[in-house]
């Protein structure tokens, strides 16, 4: 197995080493022999060399089974091409999975009293290859356009993926769309409805504006949510607010043969270089990688260790703590080592 490690820009360079330390622990302890392939891409490279990423970087990524990705600064400069969007498209990572489930104990730590952790357990399944991110644009001085592309094949494919996830949960799927104003969404909605029917999943749909309201006011109404690219982008940041900090939100970008894991947060130039970025979203992205690989025990050890860090208040300033990125990462790794050793001893003594 080959895993590409892409730190990227800004806090990507600070949080990914913490996730890699956890990865190394398992890789070495269990002799997995996974090969790590460092890849440098992003804005920093563009500033230095004029390129963000080359065709050979894309080819290199294609030789890997999984990618652990930090964050890249995406400039709005008209000639700047987003690295992230290019990777998603060229490697066909079509399903962007963004779980919205608070870490146990986080509401207590943050003294959030107006909602309960158990009321928030949603998976946002974002179509990742088309919609308003089609890249078909005409940029002018007096008129600029972006073409919103919805295809039946991509809509069916993402709906099928979402139904698969729903099958392992409450067997409920909600399609979020704006078909009253954007006629392109009729195809998306009807494709999702049809796939859910074929897959035997209970289906409902919601207009995106009222869904945004519900997400804040009554999140317990929803379980698996499938939506188009830009809506998924916006709603997953809104959803991350229900987690207590964007620094806690992990994500997976799944393709047919490989997958890409990244924290939802960006490169955060405002706090970069200060050692205070929250490493939990990156560590939980590794946890999602292990789940995707079928390494359920290791994934569970990571989740428990993260919960322990929250319970013990070993957290970064975004969560009101005074610990650094490295201290939080070290603490989580130490908890993983402890429970790994403990469960090993237990197995031995049985
Ligand atoms: C995300 C990001 C990206 C997106 C940006 C950086 C292009 O916001 O992964 O959510 O819009 O998809
Ligand atoms: Mg986003």
XYZ file of C-alpha atoms and ligand atoms in Angstrom:
363
model
C 0.000 0.000 0.000
C 1.306 3.477 -0.893
C 0.108 6.558 0.954
C 0.893 10.026 -0.426
C 1.566 12.632 2.228
C 0.758 16.165 1.097
C 1.233 18.817 3.766
C 0.439 21.735 1.442
C 0.460 25.295 2.769
C -0.020 27.153 6.048
C -1.287 25.035 8.923
C -1.272 21.978 6.636
C 2.448 21.843 7.444
C 1.670 21.822 11.164
C -1.282 19.443 11.454
C -0.228 16.735 8.979
C 2.957 15.808 10.906
C 0.730 15.039 13.917
C -1.463 12.709 11.843
C 1.655 11.165 10.290
C 3.055 10.434 13.767
C -0.084 8.387 14.480
C 0.167 6.699 11.073
C 3.855 5.855 11.736
C 3.016 4.372 15.104
C 0.615 1.817 13.603
C 2.684 1.256 10.485
C 5.768 0.450 12.549
C 4.132 -1.389 15.464
C 2.168 -3.690 13.203
C 4.742 -4.014 10.431
C 2.306 -2.897 7.740
C 5.140 -1.669 5.556
C 3.036 1.028 3.970
C 5.174 3.293 1.864
C 4.871 7.044 2.479
C 5.246 9.192 -0.617
C 5.800 12.905 0.146
C 4.367 15.208 -2.516
C 4.817 18.984 -2.520
C 2.013 20.989 -4.106
C 0.292 24.295 -3.498
C 0.477 28.031 -3.321
C 3.914 28.124 -1.685
C 5.329 26.157 -4.593
C 3.510 28.452 -7.064
C 5.051 31.543 -5.461
C 8.500 29.956 -5.598
C 8.438 28.243 -8.974
C 5.340 29.488 -10.818
C 3.690 26.044 -10.713
C 1.374 24.598 -8.089
C 1.571 21.044 -9.279
C 2.841 19.270 -12.386
C 1.443 16.461 -14.518
C 4.040 14.173 -12.999
C 2.720 14.963 -9.491
C -0.704 13.838 -10.710
C 0.867 10.660 -12.126
C 2.671 10.097 -8.820
C -0.588 10.491 -6.885
C -2.176 7.971 -9.243
C 0.393 5.374 -8.157
C -0.782 5.752 -4.536
C -3.710 3.978 -2.879
C -4.515 6.793 -0.504
C -3.620 10.442 0.032
C -3.353 12.242 3.364
C -3.672 15.924 2.560
C -3.286 19.004 4.760
C -4.510 22.213 3.185
C -3.583 24.458 0.312
C -4.086 28.160 -0.058
C -6.388 28.678 -3.034
C -5.816 32.087 -4.579
C -8.688 33.854 -6.360
C -6.213 35.123 -8.975
C -7.773 34.377 -12.421
C -4.734 32.397 -13.603
C -4.411 30.324 -10.426
C -5.773 26.815 -10.796
C -6.880 25.121 -7.593
C -4.700 22.134 -6.789
C -7.438 20.536 -4.767
C -10.041 20.764 -7.485
C -7.628 19.428 -10.083
C -6.740 16.423 -7.918
C -10.398 15.682 -7.171
C -11.293 15.822 -10.841
C -8.300 14.066 -12.390
C -8.257 11.255 -9.853
C -12.053 11.089 -9.971
C -12.614 11.360 -6.229
C -16.315 11.768 -6.775
C -17.758 11.332 -3.282
C -16.828 13.907 -0.675
C -17.869 12.550 2.723
C -18.148 15.055 5.554
C -19.432 13.610 8.821
C -21.065 16.028 11.247
C -20.906 14.241 14.584
C -19.581 16.044 17.655
C -16.769 14.414 19.603
C -18.098 12.974 22.862
C -17.671 15.538 25.637
C -17.039 18.523 23.364
C -20.277 20.363 24.252
C -19.416 20.017 27.932
C -15.926 21.386 27.315
C -17.292 24.309 25.306
C -20.263 24.786 27.638
C -22.732 24.451 24.770
C -26.082 24.059 26.470
C -28.598 24.859 23.738
C -28.164 21.540 21.909
C -27.274 17.946 22.678
C -24.420 16.015 21.106
C -26.652 13.020 20.418
C -28.979 15.191 18.299
C -26.233 15.813 15.767
C -25.170 12.831 13.665
C -25.274 13.620 9.964
C -23.149 12.581 7.018
C -22.974 15.103 4.200
C -22.271 13.376 0.889
C -21.106 16.036 -1.530
C -20.892 15.429 -5.280
C -17.301 16.326 -6.010
C -16.769 16.501 -9.763
C -19.300 18.811 -11.405
C -22.093 21.289 -10.513
C -20.807 24.834 -10.148
C -17.270 23.438 -9.999
C -17.413 22.364 -13.651
C -14.515 24.686 -14.461
C -16.424 25.824 -17.547
C -16.158 29.574 -17.144
C -15.898 32.726 -19.184
C -14.288 35.534 -17.318
C -14.860 39.028 -18.685
C -14.765 42.613 -17.497
C -18.493 43.194 -17.850
C -19.882 39.675 -17.760
C -18.557 36.506 -16.202
C -20.239 33.132 -16.244
C -19.751 29.713 -14.678
C -21.662 26.808 -16.126
C -23.455 24.597 -13.611
C -23.275 21.069 -14.965
C -25.473 18.296 -13.610
C -25.317 14.915 -15.299
C -27.486 11.898 -14.749
C -24.447 9.606 -14.442
C -22.699 11.687 -11.753
C -25.971 12.220 -9.871
C -26.757 8.506 -9.900
C -23.206 7.628 -8.866
C -23.208 9.950 -5.841
C -26.734 8.891 -4.871
C -25.642 5.261 -4.995
C -22.686 5.992 -2.736
C -24.957 7.860 -0.302
C -27.448 4.963 -0.312
C -24.584 2.600 0.553
C -23.775 4.741 3.598
C -27.458 5.047 4.521
C -27.727 1.246 4.423
C -25.182 1.009 7.249
C -27.028 3.643 9.292
C -30.762 4.440 9.457
C -31.509 3.647 5.814
C -32.692 7.235 5.311
C -31.491 9.620 2.624
C -32.285 13.298 2.092
C -31.379 15.022 -1.176
C -30.674 18.724 -0.735
C -31.207 20.845 -3.852
C -32.651 24.069 -5.233
C -34.819 22.704 -8.034
C -37.397 25.500 -7.701
C -34.866 28.077 -8.891
C -32.191 26.014 -10.635
C -33.809 23.766 -13.202
C -30.558 21.782 -13.477
C -31.344 20.426 -10.019
C -34.468 18.643 -11.251
C -32.187 16.064 -12.868
C -30.168 15.755 -9.661
C -33.257 15.372 -7.483
C -35.039 12.888 -9.719
C -31.867 10.813 -10.184
C -31.417 10.611 -6.401
C -35.067 9.696 -5.887
C -34.840 6.919 -8.481
C -31.601 5.459 -7.077
C -32.990 5.481 -3.516
C -36.056 3.619 -4.751
C -33.897 1.042 -6.555
C -31.728 0.615 -3.442
C -34.673 0.390 -1.036
C -33.627 3.480 0.945
C -36.271 5.766 2.494
C -36.040 9.014 0.566
C -36.895 12.639 1.263
C -35.747 15.934 -0.189
C -35.262 19.478 1.057
C -34.597 22.833 -0.547
C -31.122 24.003 0.382
C -32.177 27.257 2.057
C -34.588 25.661 4.496
C -32.140 22.798 4.995
C -29.519 25.335 6.132
C -32.032 26.638 8.678
C -32.891 23.120 9.839
C -29.242 22.167 10.134
C -28.877 24.823 12.819
C -32.332 24.550 14.417
C -33.210 20.842 14.210
C -30.280 18.727 12.998
C -31.782 15.551 14.483
C -34.211 15.427 11.536
C -31.388 14.313 9.222
C -29.068 11.378 8.794
C -27.403 10.906 5.386
C -27.656 13.955 3.133
C -26.664 13.986 -0.523
C -26.138 17.254 -2.346
C -24.422 18.995 -5.227
C -20.894 20.363 -5.124
C -21.225 24.004 -3.987
C -24.123 23.357 -1.609
C -22.048 20.573 -0.042
C -19.109 22.942 0.334
C -21.145 25.573 2.154
C -23.287 23.219 4.228
C -20.291 21.252 5.462
C -18.716 24.401 6.915
C -22.054 25.273 8.509
C -22.250 21.719 9.827
C -18.718 22.033 11.206
C -20.029 24.840 13.416
C -22.164 22.187 15.166
C -18.956 20.327 16.017
C -17.649 23.225 18.076
C -14.773 24.193 15.775
C -13.862 23.805 12.125
C -10.634 22.390 13.496
C -12.540 19.206 14.378
C -14.038 18.411 10.965
C -12.449 15.621 8.902
C -13.352 14.510 5.385
C -12.839 11.767 2.850
C -12.884 12.050 -0.931
C -13.627 8.624 -2.309
C -12.988 7.250 -5.793
C -13.402 3.760 -7.153
C -9.868 2.537 -6.442
C -8.303 5.141 -4.222
C -9.261 7.824 -1.740
C -8.070 11.146 -0.410
C -8.415 12.318 3.197
C -8.219 15.917 4.374
C -9.380 18.168 7.173
C -12.266 20.424 6.083
C -10.385 23.528 7.289
C -8.123 25.482 4.977
C -4.514 26.614 5.301
C -5.509 29.374 7.788
C -2.764 31.928 6.982
C -3.937 34.027 9.965
C -2.684 31.466 12.478
C -0.083 29.626 10.403
C 3.397 29.325 11.899
C 2.244 29.849 15.483
C 1.904 26.177 16.419
C -1.652 26.616 17.665
C -3.663 24.946 14.886
C -5.939 22.154 16.011
C -4.524 18.813 14.773
C -7.734 16.861 15.526
C -9.378 17.285 12.080
C -6.202 15.949 10.431
C -5.947 13.048 12.908
C -9.634 12.220 12.382
C -9.041 12.323 8.616
C -6.438 9.596 9.172
C -9.074 7.759 11.207
C -11.389 7.920 8.168
C -8.522 6.557 6.046
C -8.157 3.580 8.373
C -11.920 2.943 8.214
C -11.766 3.034 4.422
C -8.896 0.522 4.572
C -11.005 -1.728 6.817
C -8.715 -1.105 9.803
C -11.602 -0.712 12.222
C -9.690 -1.392 15.431
C -7.050 1.235 14.686
C -9.762 3.705 13.649
C -11.577 3.109 16.947
C -8.360 3.608 18.943
C -7.924 7.006 17.290
C -11.514 8.089 18.047
C -11.178 7.063 21.697
C -7.875 8.880 22.096
C -9.346 12.063 20.599
C -12.297 11.822 23.005
C -9.834 11.435 25.866
C -7.951 14.593 24.821
C -11.257 16.492 24.841
C -12.299 14.984 28.172
C -8.955 15.898 29.727
C -9.001 19.397 28.221
C -5.743 18.890 26.296
C -6.863 21.127 23.436
C -5.744 24.067 21.299
C -6.941 27.702 21.715
C -9.863 27.316 19.235
C -11.403 25.087 21.923
C -10.404 27.383 24.766
C -7.258 25.411 25.650
C -3.683 26.546 25.998
C -1.937 23.619 24.311
C 0.049 23.651 21.103
C -0.561 21.584 17.980
C 2.323 19.314 18.917
C 1.278 18.896 22.547
C -2.241 17.862 21.505
C -0.846 15.503 18.835
C 1.602 13.973 21.340
C -1.142 13.521 23.917
C -3.443 11.768 21.447
C -0.616 9.480 20.354
C 0.254 8.678 23.961
C -3.380 7.696 24.632
C -3.397 5.514 21.529
C -0.222 3.745 22.699
C -1.717 3.175 26.146
C -5.009 1.696 24.973
C -3.316 -0.282 22.234
C -0.967 -1.858 24.784
C -3.828 -2.401 27.254
C -6.069 -4.113 24.709
C -3.132 -6.225 23.571
C -2.452 -7.377 27.163
C -6.153 -8.139 27.589
C -6.155 -10.286 24.459
C -3.010 -12.088 25.669
C -4.551 -12.863 29.052
C -7.796 -14.234 27.578
C -13.287 22.564 0.530
C -12.674 23.866 0.066
C -12.450 23.844 -1.446
C -13.780 23.644 -2.107
C -11.736 25.097 -1.976
C -10.418 25.329 -1.283
C -11.540 25.070 -3.466
O -13.463 24.934 0.454
O -12.658 21.511 0.355
O -14.374 22.597 1.094
O -14.484 24.602 -2.385
O -14.133 22.494 -2.351
Mg -15.061 24.391 1.758
